Short mmCIF file of C-alpha atoms in Angstrom, two decimals:
data_model
loop_
_atom_site.label_atom_id
_atom_site.label_comp_id
_atom_site.label_asym_id
_atom_site.label_seq_id
_atom_site.Cartn_x
_atom_site.Cartn_y
_atom_site.Cartn_z
CA MET A 1 9.53 13.39 -9.38
CA GLN A 2 11.17 13.98 -6.34
CA THR A 3 12.83 11.63 -3.61
CA ARG A 4 12.04 10.78 0.23
CA THR A 5 13.88 9.22 2.72
CA LEU A 6 11.95 5.72 4.02
CA GLY A 7 12.82 6.50 7.41
CA ARG A 8 16.91 5.41 9.10
CA SER A 9 17.06 2.88 6.37
CA GLY A 10 18.77 5.80 4.14
CA LEU A 11 16.28 3.65 1.25
CA GLN A 12 15.47 6.58 -1.42
CA VAL A 13 12.48 6.65 -3.14
CA SER A 14 9.69 8.13 -5.16
CA ALA A 15 7.37 10.90 -3.27
CA VAL A 16 4.19 8.45 -4.97
CA GLY A 17 5.46 4.52 -5.46
CA MET A 18 3.12 2.17 -7.60
CA GLY A 19 0.81 -0.30 -5.62
CA CYS A 20 1.27 -3.38 -7.44
CA MET A 21 -1.54 -5.15 -5.97
CA GLY A 22 -4.49 -4.35 -8.70
CA LEU A 23 -2.23 -5.96 -11.36
CA SER A 24 -3.60 -9.44 -10.41
CA HIS A 25 -4.91 -8.93 -7.75
CA ALA A 26 -8.12 -7.73 -5.63
CA PHE A 27 -9.79 -5.19 -8.34
CA GLY A 28 -10.87 -7.53 -10.74
CA PRO A 29 -9.00 -10.20 -13.49
CA PRO A 30 -5.66 -10.42 -13.99
CA THR A 31 -4.01 -7.73 -16.23
CA SER A 32 -1.91 -9.88 -19.01
CA ARG A 33 1.60 -10.67 -18.22
CA ASP A 34 2.58 -8.77 -20.87
CA GLU A 35 0.16 -5.74 -20.43
CA ALA A 36 1.07 -5.68 -16.13
CA ILE A 37 4.74 -5.88 -16.95
CA ARG A 38 3.91 -2.44 -19.79
CA VAL A 39 2.77 -1.20 -17.32
CA ILE A 40 5.45 -1.26 -14.80
CA TRP A 41 8.26 0.08 -17.62
CA ASP A 42 6.05 2.81 -17.91
CA ALA A 43 6.24 3.89 -14.30
CA TYR A 44 9.87 3.25 -14.58
CA ASP A 45 9.30 5.37 -17.20
CA ILE A 46 7.68 8.59 -15.65
CA GLY A 47 9.72 8.78 -12.40
CA TYR A 48 7.87 5.92 -10.16
CA ARG A 49 11.07 4.10 -8.31
CA PHE A 50 9.24 2.53 -5.55
CA PHE A 51 7.18 -0.42 -6.03
CA ASP A 52 4.78 -3.00 -3.69
CA THR A 53 4.12 -6.29 -4.06
CA ALA A 54 3.29 -9.40 -1.74
CA GLU A 55 3.22 -13.29 -1.38
CA ALA A 56 -0.24 -12.83 -0.85
CA TYR A 57 -1.31 -11.24 -4.26
CA THR A 58 -2.37 -13.71 -6.76
CA GLY A 59 -4.53 -13.69 -10.13
CA THR A 60 -6.52 -16.45 -11.40
CA ASN A 61 -5.96 -16.60 -15.33
CA PRO A 62 -8.49 -16.55 -17.68
CA ASP A 63 -6.69 -20.23 -18.22
CA GLY A 64 -6.74 -20.55 -14.74
CA SER A 65 -3.21 -20.98 -13.96
CA THR A 66 -2.51 -18.89 -11.25
CA SER A 67 -1.29 -15.19 -11.52
CA TYR A 68 1.92 -14.15 -8.82
CA ASN A 69 2.19 -9.97 -8.86
CA GLU A 70 5.74 -10.46 -7.60
CA GLU A 71 6.31 -12.94 -10.70
CA LEU A 72 5.44 -9.58 -12.50
CA VAL A 73 6.68 -7.31 -10.38
CA GLY A 74 10.15 -9.06 -10.48
CA GLU A 75 10.33 -9.31 -14.47
CA ALA A 76 9.66 -5.54 -15.31
CA LEU A 77 12.46 -4.32 -12.42
CA ARG A 78 14.62 -6.04 -12.69
CA PRO A 79 16.57 -4.63 -16.01
CA VAL A 80 16.57 -1.47 -13.99
CA ARG A 81 17.36 -3.42 -10.36
CA ASP A 82 20.06 -1.09 -8.71
CA GLU A 83 17.75 2.48 -9.87
CA VAL A 84 14.36 1.24 -7.44
CA VAL A 85 12.93 0.01 -4.44
CA ILE A 86 11.19 -2.96 -4.83
CA ALA A 87 9.23 -3.72 -1.10
CA THR A 88 7.20 -6.86 -0.51
CA LYS A 89 5.67 -8.67 2.26
CA CYS A 90 4.60 -12.13 4.30
CA GLY A 91 2.82 -13.15 7.27
CA VAL A 92 -0.85 -14.41 5.31
CA THR A 93 -2.32 -16.33 3.21
CA ILE A 94 -5.86 -15.89 1.54
CA THR A 95 -8.75 -18.04 1.59
CA ASP A 96 -12.37 -17.98 1.63
CA ARG A 97 -12.30 -17.14 5.52
CA GLY A 98 -10.47 -14.23 5.52
CA LEU A 99 -7.20 -13.25 5.82
CA VAL A 100 -4.57 -16.09 8.42
CA ALA A 101 -2.18 -15.09 9.47
CA ASP A 102 0.97 -16.84 10.35
CA SER A 103 4.29 -14.96 11.23
CA ARG A 104 5.88 -17.51 13.37
CA PRO A 105 10.08 -18.16 12.22
CA ALA A 106 10.07 -20.49 10.01
CA THR A 107 7.08 -19.31 7.92
CA VAL A 108 8.65 -15.89 7.67
CA ARG A 109 12.40 -17.70 6.66
CA ARG A 110 10.38 -20.04 4.02
CA SER A 111 8.51 -16.85 2.54
CA VAL A 112 11.26 -15.28 1.87
CA ASP A 113 13.14 -17.31 -0.39
CA GLN A 114 10.06 -17.78 -1.73
CA SER A 115 9.80 -14.74 -2.42
CA LEU A 116 13.32 -14.17 -3.67
CA ALA A 117 12.98 -16.86 -5.99
CA ARG A 118 9.86 -15.37 -7.93
CA LEU A 119 11.36 -11.94 -7.27
CA GLY A 120 13.86 -13.10 -9.32
CA LEU A 121 16.29 -11.62 -7.01
CA ASP A 122 19.22 -11.62 -4.34
CA HIS A 123 17.91 -9.44 -2.19
CA ILE A 124 14.83 -7.78 -1.20
CA ASP A 125 15.50 -3.97 -0.58
CA LEU A 126 11.57 -2.83 2.14
CA TYR A 127 10.14 -7.20 3.89
CA TYR A 128 7.32 -6.77 4.97
CA GLN A 129 4.98 -8.17 8.17
CA HIS A 130 1.59 -7.99 6.43
CA ARG A 131 -0.07 -8.63 9.50
CA GLN A 132 0.07 -9.14 12.74
CA ASP A 133 0.50 -12.47 13.55
CA PRO A 134 -2.46 -13.22 16.80
CA ASP A 135 -0.14 -16.37 17.64
CA THR A 136 4.11 -15.29 16.84
CA PRO A 137 4.58 -12.25 19.35
CA VAL A 138 6.02 -9.39 17.49
CA GLU A 139 9.41 -9.26 18.93
CA GLU A 140 10.26 -13.16 17.33
CA VAL A 141 8.92 -11.93 14.03
CA ALA A 142 11.43 -8.47 14.65
CA GLY A 143 14.19 -11.51 15.70
CA VAL A 144 13.19 -13.03 12.53
CA MET A 145 13.31 -9.62 10.25
CA GLY A 146 17.32 -8.56 12.20
CA GLU A 147 18.19 -12.28 11.25
CA LEU A 148 17.79 -12.49 7.80
CA ILE A 149 19.00 -8.63 7.25
CA ALA A 150 22.44 -9.87 9.16
CA GLU A 151 22.26 -11.96 6.42
CA GLY A 152 21.34 -10.07 2.62
CA LYS A 153 18.16 -11.49 2.83
CA ILE A 154 16.98 -8.25 3.60
CA GLY A 155 17.35 -4.71 3.59
CA ALA A 156 15.72 -3.08 6.23
CA TRP A 157 12.06 -3.89 7.24
CA GLY A 158 8.44 -2.97 8.51
CA LEU A 159 4.80 -3.97 9.53
CA SER A 160 1.45 -3.79 8.22
CA GLU A 161 -1.84 -2.01 10.07
CA VAL A 162 -0.12 -1.79 13.44
CA GLY A 163 -0.51 0.46 16.35
CA GLU A 164 2.06 1.92 18.56
CA ASP A 165 2.54 -0.26 21.00
CA VAL A 166 3.42 -3.33 18.98
CA VAL A 167 5.35 -0.21 16.52
CA ARG A 168 7.33 0.20 19.76
CA ARG A 169 8.09 -3.51 21.07
CA ALA A 170 9.11 -4.54 16.80
CA ASP A 171 11.51 -1.43 17.20
CA ALA A 172 13.39 -2.05 20.04
CA THR A 173 14.16 -5.40 18.89
CA CYS A 174 15.47 -4.57 15.03
CA PRO A 175 14.56 -1.40 13.91
CA VAL A 176 12.01 -0.13 12.45
CA THR A 177 11.97 1.30 8.54
CA ALA A 178 8.50 2.20 7.32
CA VAL A 179 4.81 2.03 8.36
CA GLN A 180 2.45 0.34 5.87
CA ASN A 181 -1.18 1.05 7.63
CA ARG A 182 -4.47 2.13 5.27
CA TYR A 183 -4.97 5.98 4.69
CA SER A 184 -6.79 7.83 3.28
CA MET A 185 -9.63 11.21 3.55
CA MET A 186 -11.60 9.09 4.88
CA ALA A 187 -10.26 6.36 6.73
CA ARG A 188 -7.07 8.64 9.18
CA HIS A 189 -7.65 6.50 12.40
CA TYR A 190 -3.70 5.94 12.89
CA GLU A 191 -3.41 9.64 12.85
CA PRO A 192 -1.76 9.25 16.44
CA LEU A 193 0.50 7.23 15.95
CA PHE A 194 1.84 9.91 13.22
CA PRO A 195 4.61 11.80 16.77
CA VAL A 196 5.79 7.68 17.30
CA LEU A 197 6.50 7.80 14.07
CA GLU A 198 8.01 11.04 13.80
CA GLU A 199 9.77 9.98 17.18
CA LEU A 200 11.44 6.70 16.02
CA ASP A 201 12.17 8.31 12.30
CA ILE A 202 9.67 5.49 10.44
CA ALA A 203 8.29 6.02 6.94
CA LEU A 204 4.57 5.83 6.66
CA VAL A 205 3.53 4.26 3.62
CA ALA A 206 -0.38 5.04 3.07
CA PHE A 207 -2.15 2.37 1.20
CA SER A 208 -5.52 2.63 -0.51
CA PRO A 209 -5.07 6.66 -0.60
CA PHE A 210 -8.02 6.95 -2.94
CA ALA A 211 -10.13 4.52 -0.30
CA ASN A 212 -9.75 2.00 -3.62
CA GLY A 213 -10.49 4.37 -5.99
CA LEU A 214 -13.53 6.49 -4.53
CA LEU A 215 -11.94 9.64 -4.11
CA THR A 216 -11.05 10.56 -7.51
CA GLY A 217 -13.95 10.52 -7.98
CA ARG A 218 -14.16 8.28 -11.75
CA TYR A 219 -17.22 6.06 -9.58
CA GLY A 220 -20.67 6.18 -9.21
CA LYS A 221 -23.99 4.81 -8.34
CA GLY A 222 -25.06 1.38 -10.71
CA GLU A 223 -21.77 -0.24 -10.74
CA HIS A 224 -20.77 -3.77 -11.24
CA TYR A 225 -17.73 -5.58 -9.44
CA ASP A 226 -17.77 -9.38 -9.28
CA PRO A 227 -17.66 -10.31 -6.59
CA ALA A 228 -15.57 -13.30 -7.74
CA THR A 229 -12.65 -10.79 -8.37
CA ASP A 230 -13.17 -7.34 -6.98
CA TYR A 231 -13.28 -7.12 -3.73
CA ARG A 232 -15.67 -3.31 -4.98
CA SER A 233 -18.27 -6.25 -4.65
CA ARG A 234 -18.34 -5.62 -0.83
CA MET A 235 -17.35 -2.37 -0.42
CA PRO A 236 -19.18 -0.32 1.70
CA GLN A 237 -18.06 3.12 0.06
CA PHE A 238 -19.25 1.69 -3.72
CA THR A 239 -23.05 1.04 -2.77
CA ASP A 240 -25.26 3.44 -4.68
CA GLU A 241 -25.46 4.83 -1.12
CA GLY A 242 -22.02 5.00 -0.14
CA ILE A 243 -22.34 6.74 -3.22
CA ASP A 244 -24.88 8.58 -1.98
CA GLN A 245 -23.44 9.92 1.25
CA ASN A 246 -19.97 10.88 0.02
CA ALA A 247 -21.30 12.93 -1.90
CA ASP A 248 -20.61 16.08 0.50
CA LEU A 249 -17.18 14.19 0.28
CA LEU A 250 -16.43 14.36 -2.86
CA ALA A 251 -17.52 17.89 -3.90
CA LEU A 252 -15.22 19.17 -1.03
CA ILE A 253 -12.70 17.60 -2.25
CA ALA A 254 -13.52 18.29 -6.23
CA THR A 255 -13.61 22.03 -4.67
CA THR A 256 -10.34 21.93 -4.10
CA ALA A 257 -8.56 20.17 -6.99
CA GLN A 258 -10.66 23.23 -9.52
CA GLU A 259 -9.20 25.68 -6.77
CA LYS A 260 -5.56 23.48 -7.25
CA SER A 261 -6.40 23.41 -11.25
CA ALA A 262 -5.23 19.79 -10.18
CA THR A 263 -7.40 16.12 -10.43
CA PRO A 264 -9.23 14.82 -6.69
CA GLY A 265 -7.24 11.90 -7.06
CA GLN A 266 -3.67 14.69 -7.24
CA ILE A 267 -5.79 16.28 -4.27
CA ALA A 268 -6.06 13.36 -2.30
CA LEU A 269 -2.29 12.25 -2.81
CA ALA A 270 -1.10 16.26 -1.96
CA TRP A 271 -2.90 16.62 1.21
CA MET A 272 -0.98 13.18 2.89
CA LEU A 273 2.12 14.54 1.00
CA CYS A 274 2.09 17.98 2.35
CA LYS A 275 1.62 16.59 5.64
CA LYS A 276 4.58 15.15 6.75
CA PRO A 277 7.67 14.88 4.44
CA TRP A 278 7.48 11.22 5.59
CA ILE A 279 4.94 9.69 4.28
CA VAL A 280 4.63 7.91 1.18
CA PRO A 281 1.16 7.08 -1.22
CA ILE A 282 1.34 3.88 -3.14
CA PRO A 283 -1.59 4.18 -5.13
CA GLY A 284 -2.77 1.46 -7.74
CA THR A 285 -3.64 1.10 -10.84
CA ARG A 286 -3.52 -0.53 -14.24
CA LYS A 287 -3.29 3.15 -16.40
CA THR A 288 -0.59 4.73 -17.96
CA ASP A 289 -2.59 8.21 -17.89
CA ARG A 290 -3.49 6.98 -13.94
CA LEU A 291 0.58 7.01 -13.26
CA ARG A 292 0.85 10.42 -15.38
CA GLU A 293 -1.62 12.28 -12.99
CA ASN A 294 -0.91 9.89 -9.14
CA ALA A 295 2.87 11.34 -10.50
CA ASP A 296 2.28 14.77 -10.58
CA ALA A 297 0.67 14.82 -7.57
CA ALA A 298 4.02 15.89 -5.77
CA GLU A 299 4.38 18.79 -7.44
CA ILE A 300 1.14 20.01 -6.17
CA LEU A 301 1.47 22.18 -2.69
CA LEU A 302 -1.08 22.86 -0.28
CA THR A 303 0.23 25.05 2.50
CA GLY A 304 0.06 23.63 6.40
CA GLU A 305 -3.68 26.21 5.88
CA GLU A 306 -5.13 24.98 3.80
CA VAL A 307 -4.05 21.09 4.93
CA ALA A 308 -5.07 22.19 8.27
CA ALA A 309 -8.57 23.08 6.91
CA LEU A 310 -8.87 19.88 5.34
CA ASP A 311 -8.53 18.63 8.14
CA ASP A 312 -11.79 20.32 9.95
CA ALA A 313 -13.71 19.68 6.88
CA LEU A 314 -12.97 16.29 6.87
CA ASP A 315 -13.77 16.06 11.08
CA HIS A 316 -17.09 17.34 10.07
CA VAL A 317 -18.21 16.17 5.96
CA ALA A 318 -20.48 13.37 5.75
CA MET A 319 -19.47 9.97 4.48
CA SER A 320 -20.25 6.77 4.43
CA ALA A 321 -18.35 3.44 6.08
CA VAL A 322 -15.59 2.32 4.70
CA PHE A 323 -13.80 -1.11 3.89
CA GLY A 324 -10.94 -1.74 6.17
CA GLY A 325 -10.02 -4.80 5.65
CA SER A 326 -11.04 -8.98 5.19
CA ARG A 327 -11.48 -10.20 9.08
CA LEU A 328 -8.15 -11.83 10.66
CA GLN A 329 -7.44 -15.12 12.09
CA GLY A 330 -4.26 -16.49 13.76
CA SER A 331 -2.76 -19.38 12.18
CA GLY A 332 -2.83 -20.95 15.73
CA GLY A 333 0.14 -21.66 15.97
CA GLY A 334 1.50 -19.54 19.11
CA ARG A 335 1.57 -20.64 22.10
#
């Protein structure tokens, strides 16, 4: 697969990365350990060299035990450690009340040590603050990240779900390598940030590039998602009404796919890959054939005119609301 560089860090990654969250979190019961590791091995064999996880990505196995996504990623990739870039995140706990953010320096230090232990690694290539903690200034987070880089525990750091003010403040304290924001044909609200990322030489790692799967065109009415284990049960784009509202959007993508002898999912990825050379999408899947399909999207060429035409169409086509994340609460540990 083609490679891209993550900002000033010089980290070389595959043009499409693998989001590993869904193997054990948010999209149904966790995949079995053996199956999850096999899928990650398959991704490596296909050409993936960028793998994304987080301390918060957990699931409950049928026997009641906890499945830690970081453990799966670390075990699978340890034999090829020097050939891949592994990213993980800190600062968020998932509770019944929503997301609780805690990025106090002491918490970040404790989290990085716990992640290193679960991954079985001596350093983390890219370490994100998963969400902003309203009770901890980002300058404090940047400061501790700089210390962790100097100590060799992490190679670079990034932010997730942030805008210009936070990016500039963080980068002024310790240079930021990547911003991981929600970005897809249905979620374009971070595009005004692009000039800032370009100016500061910061990569955009795009999560949920398929709007949680909808843009692949493989979902219809009448689907059932277990509310206990599957976030799609509360995503507006997957309701029967949402499917109807998105009919024209999906038809637009399908028409472009037919013109390019591609799948709708490949067009959703190619659209952003061809927009900027510093965008790296990280779609998730549990299936090897989808891994191959997503990787092949990096070979699809959309001209600047074709991307602009799609942008214009997206500005005008009807679409439903799209899931934008769970409710966030602060740690209560600030001033």
